[in-house]
Short mmCIF file of C-alpha atoms in Angstrom, two decimals:
data_model
loop_
_atom_site.label_atom_id
_atom_site.label_comp_id
_atom_site.label_asym_id
_atom_site.label_seq_id
_atom_site.Cartn_x
_atom_site.Cartn_y
_atom_site.Cartn_z
CA MET A 13 -57.89 52.72 96.20
CA VAL A 14 -56.63 54.81 93.30
CA VAL A 15 -58.96 55.29 90.33
CA LYS A 16 -57.94 53.69 87.04
CA SER A 17 -57.46 56.96 85.18
CA GLU A 18 -54.90 58.13 87.75
CA LEU A 19 -52.99 54.85 87.61
CA LYS A 20 -52.94 55.15 83.84
CA LEU A 21 -51.64 58.72 84.04
CA ILE A 22 -48.78 57.73 86.40
CA LYS A 23 -47.84 54.81 84.19
CA ASN A 24 -47.92 57.01 81.08
CA LEU A 25 -45.61 59.54 82.74
CA GLN A 26 -42.80 57.00 82.41
CA GLN A 27 -42.74 58.19 78.79
CA LYS A 28 -41.14 61.49 77.81
CA LYS A 29 -43.95 62.21 75.33
CA TYR A 30 -46.56 62.27 78.12
CA ARG A 31 -44.31 64.20 80.52
CA ASN A 32 -43.94 66.92 77.89
CA GLU A 33 -47.65 66.88 77.01
CA LYS A 34 -48.85 67.09 80.62
CA GLY A 35 -45.99 69.13 82.12
CA LEU A 36 -45.83 66.53 84.92
CA PHE A 37 -43.32 63.98 86.19
CA VAL A 38 -43.16 61.21 88.82
CA MET A 39 -40.73 60.90 91.74
CA GLU A 40 -40.57 57.81 93.95
CA GLY A 41 -39.26 57.35 97.48
CA LYS A 42 -40.10 59.18 100.71
CA LYS A 43 -36.82 61.07 101.01
CA ALA A 44 -36.77 62.22 97.39
CA VAL A 45 -40.45 63.21 97.40
CA GLU A 46 -40.01 65.23 100.60
CA GLU A 47 -37.00 66.97 99.14
CA LEU A 48 -39.00 68.03 96.09
CA LEU A 49 -41.83 69.25 98.33
CA GLU A 50 -39.48 71.26 100.51
CA SER A 51 -37.74 72.82 97.57
CA GLY A 52 -41.02 74.20 96.27
CA PHE A 53 -41.91 71.86 93.45
CA GLU A 54 -45.67 72.13 92.91
CA VAL A 55 -47.59 68.97 93.76
CA PHE A 56 -50.12 67.38 91.44
CA LYS A 57 -50.79 64.25 93.57
CA LEU A 58 -49.10 62.38 96.43
CA TYR A 59 -49.51 58.66 97.18
CA SER A 60 -48.26 56.53 100.05
CA MET A 61 -48.74 52.96 101.18
CA ASP A 62 -48.22 53.52 104.89
CA GLN A 63 -45.43 56.04 105.38
CA LYS A 64 -46.34 59.51 106.68
CA LEU A 65 -44.90 62.53 104.93
CA ARG A 66 -43.51 65.41 106.97
CA GLY A 67 -45.57 68.41 108.05
CA SER A 68 -48.64 69.70 106.26
CA TRP A 69 -48.13 67.42 103.25
CA ALA A 70 -49.29 64.45 105.31
CA SER A 71 -52.89 65.57 104.84
CA GLN A 72 -52.64 65.62 101.05
CA VAL A 73 -51.50 62.04 100.74
CA GLN A 74 -53.75 59.46 99.16
CA ALA A 75 -53.52 55.78 100.10
CA ILE A 76 -52.17 53.37 97.50
CA SER A 77 -51.78 49.58 97.72
CA MET A 78 -48.64 47.62 96.84
CA LYS A 79 -50.57 46.00 94.02
CA GLU A 80 -51.44 49.41 92.54
CA LEU A 81 -47.90 50.70 93.08
CA LYS A 82 -46.45 47.72 91.27
CA GLN A 83 -48.67 48.47 88.29
CA VAL A 84 -47.33 52.00 87.86
CA SER A 85 -43.85 52.10 89.42
CA SER A 86 -40.68 52.27 87.38
CA LEU A 87 -38.86 50.47 90.21
CA LYS A 88 -38.50 46.71 90.55
CA ASN A 89 -39.25 47.08 94.24
CA PRO A 90 -41.49 50.13 94.79
CA ASN A 91 -40.71 51.71 98.13
CA GLY A 92 -44.11 52.96 99.24
CA VAL A 93 -44.19 56.67 98.37
CA LEU A 94 -44.86 58.23 94.96
CA GLY A 95 -45.44 61.85 94.01
CA VAL A 96 -46.65 63.42 90.77
CA PHE A 97 -45.23 66.92 90.35
CA TYR A 98 -45.42 69.80 87.91
CA LYS A 99 -42.13 70.29 86.05
CA LYS A 100 -39.98 73.16 87.28
CA SER A 101 -40.32 76.42 85.42
CA ILE A 102 -36.84 77.23 84.17
CA PRO A 103 -35.53 80.76 84.76
CA SER A 104 -33.86 82.59 81.89
CA LEU A 105 -30.30 81.43 81.35
CA ASP A 106 -27.72 83.38 83.34
CA MET A 107 -24.23 82.54 82.08
CA ASP A 108 -22.30 83.43 85.21
CA GLY A 109 -19.26 81.27 85.93
CA TRP A 110 -18.99 77.93 84.15
CA THR A 111 -21.76 76.19 82.22
CA LEU A 112 -21.85 72.48 81.40
CA VAL A 113 -23.01 71.39 77.93
CA LEU A 114 -24.01 67.79 77.16
CA ASP A 115 -23.88 66.59 73.55
CA ASP A 116 -26.24 63.57 73.42
CA VAL A 117 -25.61 61.88 76.78
CA GLN A 118 -27.89 58.83 76.54
CA ASP A 119 -27.60 56.89 79.79
CA PRO A 120 -30.06 57.99 82.53
CA GLY A 121 -27.66 57.01 85.31
CA ASN A 122 -24.92 59.13 83.76
CA LEU A 123 -27.15 62.21 83.46
CA GLY A 124 -28.36 61.77 87.04
CA THR A 125 -24.79 61.48 88.33
CA ILE A 126 -23.76 64.54 86.31
CA ILE A 127 -26.63 66.62 87.76
CA ARG A 128 -25.51 65.56 91.26
CA LEU A 129 -21.93 66.60 90.43
CA CYS A 130 -23.08 70.02 89.19
CA ASP A 131 -24.97 70.51 92.45
CA TRP A 132 -21.82 69.62 94.42
CA PHE A 133 -19.54 71.90 92.42
CA GLY A 134 -21.97 74.83 92.20
CA ILE A 135 -22.57 74.63 88.45
CA GLU A 136 -26.04 76.18 88.11
CA ASN A 137 -26.87 75.46 84.49
CA ILE A 138 -26.66 72.41 82.24
CA ILE A 139 -27.41 72.86 78.53
CA CYS A 140 -28.43 69.59 76.86
CA SER A 141 -28.75 68.77 73.19
CA LYS A 142 -32.29 67.85 72.26
CA GLU A 143 -31.25 64.21 71.90
CA THR A 144 -29.85 64.00 75.45
CA VAL A 145 -31.92 61.79 77.77
CA ASP A 146 -34.84 63.62 79.45
CA CYS A 147 -33.95 64.86 82.95
CA TYR A 148 -37.43 63.86 84.19
CA ASN A 149 -36.84 60.24 83.16
CA PRO A 150 -37.45 58.17 86.36
CA LYS A 151 -33.98 56.61 86.25
CA VAL A 152 -32.37 60.05 85.94
CA LEU A 153 -34.39 61.33 88.90
CA GLN A 154 -33.37 58.36 91.06
CA ALA A 155 -29.69 58.95 90.28
CA THR A 156 -29.80 62.70 91.01
CA MET A 157 -30.59 62.03 94.69
CA GLY A 158 -32.69 65.20 94.76
CA SER A 159 -30.03 67.45 93.21
CA ILE A 160 -32.38 68.31 90.35
CA VAL A 161 -34.02 70.91 92.57
CA ARG A 162 -30.83 72.99 92.66
CA VAL A 163 -29.65 72.74 89.03
CA ASN A 164 -31.33 74.29 85.97
CA ILE A 165 -31.46 72.03 82.93
CA PHE A 166 -32.14 73.43 79.46
CA TYR A 167 -32.75 71.51 76.23
CA MET A 168 -31.85 73.40 73.07
CA ASP A 169 -30.06 73.38 69.74
CA LEU A 170 -26.41 73.20 70.82
CA ALA A 171 -24.90 74.66 67.66
CA GLU A 172 -27.10 77.75 67.91
CA PHE A 173 -26.33 78.16 71.60
CA LEU A 174 -22.57 77.81 71.12
CA LYS A 175 -22.48 80.21 68.15
CA SER A 176 -23.85 82.97 70.34
CA ALA A 177 -21.67 82.12 73.39
CA GLU A 178 -19.50 84.97 74.68
CA VAL A 179 -17.16 82.81 76.78
CA PRO A 180 -14.44 80.33 75.73
CA VAL A 181 -15.70 76.86 74.76
CA PHE A 182 -13.74 73.79 76.02
CA GLY A 183 -14.54 70.45 74.39
CA THR A 184 -13.33 67.18 75.94
CA PHE A 185 -11.57 64.70 73.65
CA MET A 186 -9.28 61.65 73.98
CA GLU A 187 -6.43 63.54 72.33
CA GLY A 188 -6.88 67.06 73.70
CA GLU A 189 -4.50 69.19 75.75
CA ASN A 190 -3.68 67.80 79.22
CA ILE A 191 -6.24 69.36 81.59
CA HIS A 192 -3.62 69.40 84.37
CA LYS A 193 -1.62 71.90 82.32
CA THR A 194 -4.43 73.89 80.69
CA LYS A 195 -5.03 77.47 81.81
CA LEU A 196 -8.71 77.87 82.59
CA PRO A 197 -10.60 81.19 82.61
CA GLU A 198 -13.07 82.27 85.30
CA LYS A 199 -16.00 81.82 82.95
CA GLY A 200 -16.35 79.19 80.29
CA ILE A 201 -18.30 76.36 78.74
CA LEU A 202 -17.34 72.70 79.24
CA ILE A 203 -18.72 70.21 76.71
CA MET A 204 -19.03 66.47 77.44
CA GLY A 205 -19.98 64.10 74.61
CA ASN A 206 -22.01 60.98 73.94
CA GLU A 207 -21.03 57.70 75.69
CA GLY A 208 -20.04 55.91 72.50
CA ASN A 209 -19.09 58.65 70.06
CA GLY A 210 -17.92 61.58 72.14
CA ILE A 211 -18.59 65.11 70.86
CA SER A 212 -20.11 65.25 67.36
CA GLU A 213 -18.22 66.89 64.49
CA PRO A 214 -20.53 69.95 64.09
CA ILE A 215 -20.12 70.72 67.81
CA ARG A 216 -16.38 70.01 67.74
CA SER A 217 -15.92 72.72 65.13
CA LEU A 218 -17.41 75.22 67.60
CA CYS A 219 -14.87 74.45 70.36
CA ASN A 220 -12.11 76.98 71.06
CA HIS A 221 -10.06 74.45 73.06
CA GLU A 222 -9.78 70.66 73.10
CA ILE A 223 -8.84 69.18 76.48
CA SER A 224 -8.38 65.69 77.92
CA ILE A 225 -7.59 63.72 81.09
CA PRO A 226 -4.15 62.13 80.76
CA GLN A 227 -3.93 58.34 80.96
CA PHE A 228 -1.40 56.98 83.48
CA GLY A 229 -1.87 53.23 83.15
CA LYS A 230 -0.90 51.01 80.24
CA LYS A 231 -2.36 52.77 77.22
CA THR A 232 -5.55 51.12 76.05
CA THR A 233 -8.26 52.15 73.63
CA GLU A 234 -10.75 52.50 76.47
CA SER A 235 -12.04 55.88 77.58
CA LEU A 236 -13.39 56.96 80.95
CA ASN A 237 -17.11 56.84 81.66
CA VAL A 238 -18.66 60.25 80.90
CA ALA A 239 -19.86 60.80 84.49
CA THR A 240 -16.46 60.06 86.06
CA ALA A 241 -14.74 62.22 83.43
CA THR A 242 -17.17 65.06 84.24
CA ALA A 243 -16.28 64.68 87.93
CA ILE A 244 -12.60 65.15 87.13
CA PHE A 245 -13.11 68.14 84.80
CA LEU A 246 -15.42 69.97 87.23
CA ASN A 247 -12.95 69.38 90.06
CA GLU A 248 -10.16 70.77 87.85
CA ILE A 249 -12.22 73.88 87.09
CA LYS A 250 -13.09 74.50 90.73
CA ARG A 251 -9.70 73.77 92.30
CA ARG A 252 -8.19 76.75 90.46
CA GLY A 253 -10.94 79.11 91.65
CA MET B 2 -27.32 22.31 71.73
CA VAL B 3 -25.72 22.75 75.12
CA VAL B 4 -26.10 19.91 77.60
CA LYS B 5 -28.17 20.56 80.70
CA SER B 6 -25.31 20.20 83.16
CA GLU B 7 -23.37 22.99 81.39
CA LEU B 8 -26.38 25.30 81.34
CA LYS B 9 -26.80 24.68 85.05
CA LEU B 10 -23.14 25.43 85.72
CA ILE B 11 -23.31 28.75 83.83
CA LYS B 12 -26.47 29.74 85.66
CA ASN B 13 -24.94 28.81 89.02
CA LEU B 14 -21.88 30.94 88.30
CA GLN B 15 -24.10 33.99 88.76
CA GLN B 16 -23.62 33.25 92.46
CA LYS B 17 -20.43 34.12 94.28
CA LYS B 18 -20.55 30.84 96.23
CA TYR B 19 -20.26 28.79 93.02
CA ARG B 20 -17.65 31.07 91.50
CA ASN B 21 -15.46 30.55 94.56
CA GLU B 22 -16.11 26.82 94.66
CA LYS B 23 -15.33 26.26 90.98
CA GLY B 24 -12.73 28.99 90.46
CA LEU B 25 -14.68 30.01 87.34
CA PHE B 26 -16.62 33.07 86.18
CA VAL B 27 -18.77 34.12 83.21
CA MET B 28 -18.22 37.04 80.83
CA GLU B 29 -20.78 38.05 78.19
CA GLY B 30 -20.39 40.00 74.96
CA LYS B 31 -18.08 39.46 71.99
CA LYS B 32 -15.77 42.40 72.68
CA ALA B 33 -15.36 41.67 76.39
CA VAL B 34 -14.84 37.92 75.81
CA GLU B 35 -12.20 38.60 73.15
CA GLU B 36 -10.42 41.02 75.45
CA LEU B 37 -10.22 38.38 78.19
CA LEU B 38 -8.93 35.83 75.67
CA GLU B 39 -6.26 38.18 74.38
CA SER B 40 -5.11 39.12 77.84
CA GLY B 41 -4.41 35.50 78.65
CA PHE B 42 -7.37 34.48 80.81
CA GLU B 43 -7.64 30.71 80.63
CA VAL B 44 -10.78 29.46 78.89
CA PHE B 45 -13.09 26.85 80.35
CA LYS B 46 -15.79 27.05 77.62
CA LEU B 47 -16.86 29.47 74.87
CA TYR B 48 -20.37 29.77 73.45
CA SER B 49 -21.75 31.82 70.55
CA MET B 50 -25.06 32.09 68.73
CA ASP B 51 -23.72 33.16 65.37
CA GLN B 52 -20.84 35.58 65.90
CA LYS B 53 -17.33 34.38 65.05
CA LEU B 54 -14.54 35.00 67.53
CA ARG B 55 -11.18 36.25 66.31
CA GLY B 56 -8.27 33.99 65.37
CA SER B 57 -7.75 30.51 66.73
CA TRP B 58 -10.50 30.84 69.34
CA ALA B 59 -13.13 30.51 66.62
CA SER B 60 -12.55 26.74 66.53
CA GLN B 61 -13.22 26.32 70.28
CA VAL B 62 -16.63 27.93 70.19
CA GLN B 63 -19.71 25.84 70.85
CA ALA B 64 -23.09 26.81 69.35
CA ILE B 65 -25.78 28.05 71.72
CA SER B 66 -29.38 29.03 70.94
CA MET B 67 -31.08 32.25 72.06
CA LYS B 68 -33.44 30.13 74.15
CA GLU B 69 -30.51 28.52 75.97
CA LEU B 70 -28.72 31.84 76.38
CA LYS B 71 -31.82 33.40 77.92
CA GLN B 72 -31.93 30.60 80.48
CA VAL B 73 -28.43 31.30 81.75
CA SER B 74 -27.61 34.93 80.94
CA SER B 75 -27.48 37.65 83.58
CA LEU B 76 -28.43 40.21 80.89
CA LYS B 77 -31.99 41.18 80.00
CA ASN B 78 -30.99 41.04 76.35
CA PRO B 79 -28.19 38.50 75.90
CA ASN B 80 -25.91 39.54 73.09
CA GLY B 81 -24.88 36.27 71.56
CA VAL B 82 -21.46 35.47 73.02
CA LEU B 83 -20.68 33.99 76.43
CA GLY B 84 -17.43 32.70 77.87
CA VAL B 85 -16.67 30.74 81.02
CA PHE B 86 -13.17 31.49 82.30
CA TYR B 87 -10.87 30.44 85.10
CA LYS B 88 -10.35 33.23 87.63
CA LYS B 89 -7.07 35.09 87.36
CA SER B 90 -4.29 33.92 89.65
CA ILE B 91 -3.36 36.96 91.71
CA PRO B 92 0.34 37.76 92.03
CA SER B 93 1.74 38.60 95.44
CA LEU B 94 0.93 42.14 96.50
CA ASP B 95 3.55 44.68 95.45
CA MET B 96 2.90 47.98 97.22
CA ASP B 97 4.63 50.25 94.76
CA GLY B 98 3.07 53.69 94.32
CA TRP B 99 -0.52 54.15 95.52
CA THR B 100 -2.94 51.41 96.49
CA LEU B 101 -6.72 51.76 96.62
CA VAL B 102 -8.62 50.21 99.54
CA LEU B 103 -12.40 49.67 99.44
CA ASP B 104 -14.28 49.36 102.73
CA ASP B 105 -17.52 47.52 101.84
CA VAL B 106 -18.41 49.00 98.45
CA GLN B 107 -21.69 47.22 97.67
CA ASP B 108 -22.89 48.38 94.25
CA PRO B 109 -21.54 46.29 91.34
CA GLY B 110 -21.66 49.27 88.95
CA ASN B 111 -19.58 51.32 91.37
CA LEU B 112 -16.92 48.61 91.76
CA GLY B 113 -16.78 48.14 87.98
CA THR B 114 -16.35 51.88 87.41
CA ILE B 115 -13.66 52.04 90.10
CA ILE B 116 -11.70 49.17 88.49
CA ARG B 117 -11.89 51.04 85.16
CA LEU B 118 -10.60 54.21 86.87
CA CYS B 119 -7.67 52.33 88.42
CA ASP B 120 -6.77 50.99 84.99
CA TRP B 121 -6.84 54.55 83.57
CA PHE B 122 -4.75 56.03 86.36
CA GLY B 123 -2.26 53.16 86.59
CA ILE B 124 -3.29 51.96 90.07
CA GLU B 125 -2.27 48.29 89.95
CA ASN B 126 -3.80 46.96 93.15
CA ILE B 127 -7.20 47.25 94.82
CA ILE B 128 -7.60 45.81 98.32
CA CYS B 129 -11.24 45.05 99.14
CA SER B 130 -12.81 44.23 102.47
CA LYS B 131 -14.33 40.75 102.50
CA GLU B 132 -17.83 42.30 102.41
CA THR B 133 -17.13 44.31 99.25
CA VAL B 134 -19.08 43.04 96.21
CA ASP B 135 -17.29 40.22 94.32
CA CYS B 136 -15.27 41.49 91.36
CA TYR B 137 -16.41 38.50 89.28
CA ASN B 138 -20.08 39.45 89.75
CA PRO B 139 -21.50 39.74 86.18
CA LYS B 140 -22.61 43.37 86.71
CA VAL B 141 -19.15 44.33 87.94
CA LEU B 142 -17.56 42.67 84.91
CA GLN B 143 -19.89 44.50 82.51
CA ALA B 144 -19.02 47.85 84.10
CA THR B 145 -15.24 47.27 84.03
CA MET B 146 -15.23 47.26 80.20
CA GLY B 147 -12.40 44.74 80.26
CA SER B 148 -10.21 46.69 82.69
CA ILE B 149 -10.24 43.78 85.13
CA VAL B 150 -7.48 42.15 83.11
CA ARG B 151 -5.04 44.93 84.02
CA VAL B 152 -5.87 45.50 87.71
CA ASN B 153 -5.18 43.07 90.60
CA ILE B 154 -8.01 42.76 93.11
CA PHE B 155 -7.45 41.28 96.56
CA TYR B 156 -10.05 40.42 99.22
CA MET B 157 -8.74 40.44 102.77
CA ASP B 158 -9.20 41.60 106.34
CA LEU B 159 -8.71 45.36 106.00
CA ALA B 160 -7.74 46.03 109.60
CA GLU B 161 -4.97 43.45 109.46
CA PHE B 162 -3.74 44.78 106.14
CA LEU B 163 -3.71 48.40 107.31
CA LYS B 164 -1.98 47.59 110.59
CA SER B 165 0.99 46.21 108.68
CA ALA B 166 1.06 48.99 106.05
CA GLU B 167 4.33 50.88 105.76
CA VAL B 168 2.97 53.87 103.81
CA PRO B 169 0.67 56.73 104.97
CA VAL B 170 -3.05 55.88 105.01
CA PHE B 171 -5.53 58.48 103.66
CA GLY B 172 -9.21 57.97 104.48
CA THR B 173 -11.92 59.94 102.65
CA PHE B 174 -14.59 61.65 104.79
CA MET B 175 -17.18 64.41 104.40
CA GLU B 176 -15.33 66.60 106.90
CA GLY B 177 -11.69 65.84 106.13
CA GLU B 178 -8.90 68.17 105.00
CA ASN B 179 -9.47 69.80 101.58
CA ILE B 180 -7.77 67.47 99.06
CA HIS B 181 -6.85 70.49 96.91
CA LYS B 182 -4.58 71.68 99.73
CA THR B 183 -3.35 68.35 101.08
CA LYS B 184 0.28 67.38 100.50
CA LEU B 185 0.38 63.88 99.08
CA PRO B 186 3.37 61.52 99.25
CA GLU B 187 4.67 59.42 96.34
CA LYS B 188 3.40 56.24 97.93
CA GLY B 189 0.27 55.83 99.97
CA ILE B 190 -3.05 54.12 100.57
CA LEU B 191 -6.38 55.73 99.65
CA ILE B 192 -9.49 54.34 101.38
CA MET B 193 -13.01 54.76 99.95
CA GLY B 194 -16.01 53.73 102.06
CA ASN B 195 -19.42 52.14 101.74
CA GLU B 196 -22.14 53.91 99.68
CA GLY B 197 -24.40 54.61 102.63
CA ASN B 198 -22.12 54.67 105.65
CA GLY B 199 -18.69 55.68 104.40
CA ILE B 200 -15.62 54.26 106.12
CA SER B 201 -16.38 52.15 109.22
CA GLU B 202 -15.14 53.21 112.66
CA PRO B 203 -12.53 50.43 113.11
CA ILE B 204 -10.97 51.34 109.77
CA ARG B 205 -11.20 55.08 110.45
CA SER B 206 -9.05 54.62 113.54
CA LEU B 207 -6.29 53.22 111.29
CA CYS B 208 -6.17 56.29 109.01
CA ASN B 209 -3.24 58.71 109.34
CA HIS B 210 -5.04 61.45 107.37
CA GLU B 211 -8.70 62.33 106.74
CA ILE B 212 -9.31 64.07 103.41
CA SER B 213 -12.36 65.33 101.50
CA ILE B 214 -13.52 66.97 98.27
CA PRO B 215 -14.71 70.52 98.99
CA GLN B 216 -18.32 71.36 98.18
CA PHE B 217 -18.82 74.48 96.04
CA GLY B 218 -22.58 74.58 95.60
CA LYS B 219 -25.22 75.37 98.20
CA LYS B 220 -24.30 73.14 101.12
CA THR B 221 -26.54 70.11 101.31
CA THR B 222 -26.35 66.89 103.26
CA GLU B 223 -25.74 64.92 100.09
CA SER B 224 -22.41 63.30 99.35
CA LEU B 225 -20.84 62.40 96.03
CA ASN B 226 -21.25 58.93 94.57
CA VAL B 227 -18.29 56.74 95.60
CA ALA B 228 -17.19 56.11 92.00
CA THR B 229 -17.16 59.82 91.03
CA ALA B 230 -15.38 60.67 94.31
CA THR B 231 -12.76 58.00 93.54
CA ALA B 232 -12.28 59.57 90.10
CA ILE B 233 -11.53 62.94 91.69
CA PHE B 234 -9.17 61.55 94.36
CA LEU B 235 -7.18 59.44 91.87
CA ASN B 236 -6.87 62.43 89.54
CA GLU B 237 -5.62 64.53 92.47
CA ILE B 238 -3.01 61.90 93.35
CA LYS B 239 -1.77 61.57 89.77
CA ARG B 240 -1.77 65.26 88.80
CA ARG B 241 0.96 65.93 91.39
CA GLY B 242 3.16 63.08 90.11
#
């Protein structure tokens, strides 16, 4: 049995406010929890219904019932393992290679997919506007598939960051230069915008280059989803390397 | 007020079995419904709480209450407009250019995103295995953002289809040839596999080429999401055109 105060804490950690206040976050699922453990995330508490965790963590696990899990889980169908972790301490920002900047990405699934893409393509740092969805949001964590352990995510004032940048800044727009024909430097910043509105005007004015993915089908007013567009831009950056 | 039998029909159309039996499907949202109307999808019934549809369709709209909508909608927060449409009649398959083949893609969001990508990149035909999620599933339709009107989607026995194919068949695998260095023909077939298991063995044996997206980060066992991988492969095919 889990005491009420702990259940309340886990439930509260679904909210960004509490995650920031406590410096904690929740991960669900055996595989994802083990990946965090192995990558050195510091444990606050571990809970499991009946599954054993690998190695020496098994002894730290507290039993939890399905009824209790259902009270606190962010999943429709909780899958039996839940860990509360301390947030990662972020190293100082090292602008080697390319850096990804997100201007108000709102959808948790999109941010999670983008973190996973950065892991795949070896992009170490993501700089998010303060309004971008929190990377410790449970839906983001589920979508990262554990990649969050290998990517550093910073939240800061984008305009300030970009003003002091010493590498070329590439913003992505519907009407930019064809990425297939754009010369790309070894180091740079790639900016992806909000799902509905794209890159905001103040940030646009700080871009040195405007680039886009050419449309091959019948022209429509639709754009690509921000996560799939990020996939294409990161692949374009890396294929020239 | 909507009569009970109609409410029941709309609710039933959430299931593939009924969609196939009736040849009908449901689309929700003013923008998406108007896009289907404009693209020539034949209307069975239109419902709206208080929003007016464009042009001559306004007169065909039947009033529906929020209570009724909530009974039949597949959305947590129904947005006031719902249309029941006849499924599109599929033209005969014309294998010009590249064709995308999906081997048991299960997630509706992934299929929707892939349809949207095909629309963007001018891929006219998607061939799905019979086990691939139904393209008229409400979650697929929401994720396509209307692109379904411009892409033809076929469900058939993949092995049979591939055996009779007259163009080279490219399967995507974790350990295939680097797509950045692969020569691609003008016409071909690209196969994407299931989210968990990739391309099945019987289909793999029908591939002429095995290709992959190189990993640039620290090597992990993770793969890319099937929709983001599709984005990268389609961009690679089109950038050489």
